[in-house]
XYZ file of C-alpha atoms in Angstrom:
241
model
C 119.568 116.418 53.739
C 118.802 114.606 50.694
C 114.969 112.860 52.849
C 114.172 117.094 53.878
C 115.022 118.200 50.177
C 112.803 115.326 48.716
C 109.762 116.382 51.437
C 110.192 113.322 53.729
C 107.306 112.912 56.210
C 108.229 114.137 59.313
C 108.935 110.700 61.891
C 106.255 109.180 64.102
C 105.605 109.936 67.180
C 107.687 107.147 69.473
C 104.447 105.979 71.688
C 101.109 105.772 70.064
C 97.306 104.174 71.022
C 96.184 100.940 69.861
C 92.892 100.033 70.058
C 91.542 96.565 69.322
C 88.635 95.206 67.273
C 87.178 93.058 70.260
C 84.479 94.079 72.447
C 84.983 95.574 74.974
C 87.821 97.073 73.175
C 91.397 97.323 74.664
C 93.012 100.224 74.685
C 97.519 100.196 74.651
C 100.126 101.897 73.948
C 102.264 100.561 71.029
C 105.753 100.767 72.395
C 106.842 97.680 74.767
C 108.443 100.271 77.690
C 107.523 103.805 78.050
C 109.242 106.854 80.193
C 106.861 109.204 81.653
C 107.644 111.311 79.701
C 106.334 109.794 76.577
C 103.083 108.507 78.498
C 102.333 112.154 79.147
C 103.022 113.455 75.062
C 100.727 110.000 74.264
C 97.791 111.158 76.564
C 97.390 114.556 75.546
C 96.824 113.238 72.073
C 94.081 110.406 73.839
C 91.200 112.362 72.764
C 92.291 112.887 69.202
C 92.947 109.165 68.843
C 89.585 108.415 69.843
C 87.188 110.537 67.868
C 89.379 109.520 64.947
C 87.834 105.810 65.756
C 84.171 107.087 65.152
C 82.857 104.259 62.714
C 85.165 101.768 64.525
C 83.240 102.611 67.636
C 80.354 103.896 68.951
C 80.426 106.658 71.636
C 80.372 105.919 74.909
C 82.610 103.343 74.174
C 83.348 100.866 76.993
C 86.837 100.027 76.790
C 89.823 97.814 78.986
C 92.952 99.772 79.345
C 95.794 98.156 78.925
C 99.415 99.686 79.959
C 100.950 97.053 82.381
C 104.883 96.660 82.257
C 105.098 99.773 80.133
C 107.267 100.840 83.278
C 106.445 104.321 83.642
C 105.592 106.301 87.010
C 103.546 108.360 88.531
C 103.790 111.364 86.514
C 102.530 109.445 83.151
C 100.467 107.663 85.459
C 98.640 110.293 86.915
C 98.152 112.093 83.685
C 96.740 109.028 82.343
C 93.841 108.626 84.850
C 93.267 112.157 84.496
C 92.475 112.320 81.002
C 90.779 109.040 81.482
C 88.432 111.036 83.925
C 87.742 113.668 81.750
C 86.553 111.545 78.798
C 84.615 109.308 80.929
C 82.725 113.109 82.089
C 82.609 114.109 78.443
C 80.734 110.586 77.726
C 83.139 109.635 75.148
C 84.535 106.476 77.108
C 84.114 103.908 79.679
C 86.236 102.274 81.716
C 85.310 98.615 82.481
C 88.858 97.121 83.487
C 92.266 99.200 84.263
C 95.145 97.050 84.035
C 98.383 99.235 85.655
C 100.476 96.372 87.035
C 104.160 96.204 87.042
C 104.687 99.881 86.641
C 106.368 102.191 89.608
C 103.101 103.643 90.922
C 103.422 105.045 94.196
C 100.579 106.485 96.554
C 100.476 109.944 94.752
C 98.451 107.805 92.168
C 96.005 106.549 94.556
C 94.055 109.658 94.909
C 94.002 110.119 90.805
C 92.562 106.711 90.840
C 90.224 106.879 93.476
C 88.926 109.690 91.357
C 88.753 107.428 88.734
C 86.723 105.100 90.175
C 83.996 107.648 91.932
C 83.378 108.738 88.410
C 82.804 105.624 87.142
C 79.909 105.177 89.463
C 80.977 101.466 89.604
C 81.346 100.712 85.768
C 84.575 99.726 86.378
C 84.186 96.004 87.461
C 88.358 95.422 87.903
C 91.524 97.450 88.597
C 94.942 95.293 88.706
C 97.531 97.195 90.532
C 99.983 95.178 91.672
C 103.706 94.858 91.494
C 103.998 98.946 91.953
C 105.271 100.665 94.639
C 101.472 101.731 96.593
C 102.045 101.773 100.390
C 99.613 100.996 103.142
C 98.584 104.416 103.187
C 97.578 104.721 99.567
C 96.075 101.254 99.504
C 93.722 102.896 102.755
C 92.999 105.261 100.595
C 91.645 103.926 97.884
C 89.507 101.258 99.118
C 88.206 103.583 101.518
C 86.783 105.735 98.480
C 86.008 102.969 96.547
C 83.840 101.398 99.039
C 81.334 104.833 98.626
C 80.953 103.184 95.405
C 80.559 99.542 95.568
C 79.215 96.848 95.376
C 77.415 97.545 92.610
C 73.991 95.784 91.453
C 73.848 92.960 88.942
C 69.942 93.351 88.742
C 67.442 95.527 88.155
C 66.091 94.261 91.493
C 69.219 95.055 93.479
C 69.133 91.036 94.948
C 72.337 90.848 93.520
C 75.317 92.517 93.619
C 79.191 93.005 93.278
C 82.219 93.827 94.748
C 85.496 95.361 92.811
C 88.229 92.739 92.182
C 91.121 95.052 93.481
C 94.432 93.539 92.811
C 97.049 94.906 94.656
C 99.816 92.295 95.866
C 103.558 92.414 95.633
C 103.143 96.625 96.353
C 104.765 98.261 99.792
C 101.790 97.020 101.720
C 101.925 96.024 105.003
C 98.783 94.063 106.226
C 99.408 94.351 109.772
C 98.835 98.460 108.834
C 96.305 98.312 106.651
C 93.293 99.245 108.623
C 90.353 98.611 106.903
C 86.595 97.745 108.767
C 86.094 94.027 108.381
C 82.963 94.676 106.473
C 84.686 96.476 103.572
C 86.217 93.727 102.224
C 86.559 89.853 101.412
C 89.869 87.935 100.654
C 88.147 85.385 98.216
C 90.736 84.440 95.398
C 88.091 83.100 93.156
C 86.294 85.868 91.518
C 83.091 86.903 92.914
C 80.374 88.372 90.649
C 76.884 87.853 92.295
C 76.490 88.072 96.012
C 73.213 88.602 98.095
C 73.204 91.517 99.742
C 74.731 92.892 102.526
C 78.059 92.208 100.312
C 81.460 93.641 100.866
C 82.522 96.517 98.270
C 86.088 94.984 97.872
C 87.398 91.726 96.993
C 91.238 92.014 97.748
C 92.663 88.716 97.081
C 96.720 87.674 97.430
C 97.671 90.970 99.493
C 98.078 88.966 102.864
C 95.196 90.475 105.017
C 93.198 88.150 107.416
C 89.925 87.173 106.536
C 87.628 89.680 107.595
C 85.037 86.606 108.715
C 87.279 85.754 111.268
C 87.441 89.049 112.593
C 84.121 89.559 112.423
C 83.513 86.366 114.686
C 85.759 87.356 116.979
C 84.606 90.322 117.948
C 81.274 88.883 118.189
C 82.477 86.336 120.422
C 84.582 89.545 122.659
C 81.250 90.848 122.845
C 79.138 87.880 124.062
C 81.216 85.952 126.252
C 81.993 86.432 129.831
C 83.432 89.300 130.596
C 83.914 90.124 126.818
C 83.293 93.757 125.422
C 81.942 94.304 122.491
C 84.840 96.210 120.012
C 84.200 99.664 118.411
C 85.829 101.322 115.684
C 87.651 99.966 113.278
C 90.622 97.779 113.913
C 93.782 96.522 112.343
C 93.477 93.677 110.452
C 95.862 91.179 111.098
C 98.167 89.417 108.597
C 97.934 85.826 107.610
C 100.798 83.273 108.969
């Protein structure tokens, strides 16, 4: 009574952005662990934040996003990568690494983040997803859609190029279910940045699937030896030992 007689400031919001002075900047959230709830009330206020940076930063700004072990779901999730879509269309930010790991995203994220990445057109050179709850089926998903996008070229020339570093072990994923064409991906656990083309779109290191050489020489060998037939369509890839 005696703080709303005296015309106390109303209190702070609970979550609010932090942005950093490196380059690229990071983007967080200030509170340690979030609810969705809270993740949601922070992101409609995203926008605000950011054109109250102008002189800080210059517009596009490229920025990492950083909201791993916040422990949230899918609902402040999803309206995170949302809003992050829209001001990546309004040209106010860019996305160059998303780091979401250790947080209770399921596959009703995935398509949110594939949309993400399309509208990136490949600016976004990492996404770090794991420890989260993303299935097979979501995992499909989005590599499927990101491979429209990558690899991306490191030159003018277009001699070089690079895949997405797509983390996504310790999810629900089950390799032996993930069905993904050979040529989509590589299982590399050293990071690749500059790769002469033809070059896979994905590097998905840690998550257990076979590597996609193999299976590439096998069916080459299926093909050519005696009696072998040559394999169509895409086939499961099968999980390490």
């Amino acid at each position: 009574l005696k703080d709303a007689m005296a015309g106390a400031a109303p209190p702070k919001a609970a979550v609010a952005w932090v942005l950093d002075d490196k380059e690229p900047r990071s983007l967080g959230l200030s509170k340690g662990y979030v609810t969705d709830a809270e993740v949601v009330a922070a992101t409609q206020h995203l926008e605000r934040f950011l054109m109250g940076e102008q002189g800080r930063i210059t517009f596009p700004a490229t920025i990492s996003v950083h909201v791993e072990g916040k422990g949230f779901g899918d609902q402040g999730g999803i309206a995170l990568l949302r809003e992050l879509t829209t001001l990546h269309e309004q040209q106010i930010i860019t996305v160059n690494e998303l780091f979401m790991f250790k947080l209770k995203l399921t596959d009703a994220a995935c398509g949110p983040l594939a949309d993400l990445i399309v509208a990136h057109k490949g600016a976004i050179e990492s996404l770090h997803l794991s420890h989260n709850q993303i299935t097979s089926a979501g995992a499909k998903l989005l590599c499927e859609k990101a491979a429209t996008v990558y690899p991306i070229k490191n030159n003018a020339e277009g001699t070089l190029v690079t895949p997405l570093w797509l983390r996504m072990e310790h999810n629900k994923i089950d390799p032996a279910t993930l069905t993904l064409a050979p040529e989509l991906y590589t299982v590399k656990q050293h990071r690749l940045r500059k790769l002469k083309p033809p070059a896979p779109p994905l590097q998905l290191p840690h998550i257990g699937l076979g590597d996609p050489q193999a299976s590439r020489s096998a069916r080459a060998n299926a093909g050519s030896g005696p009696g072998g037939r040559a394999a169509g369509g895409r086939q499961p890839v099968a999980s390490q030992p």
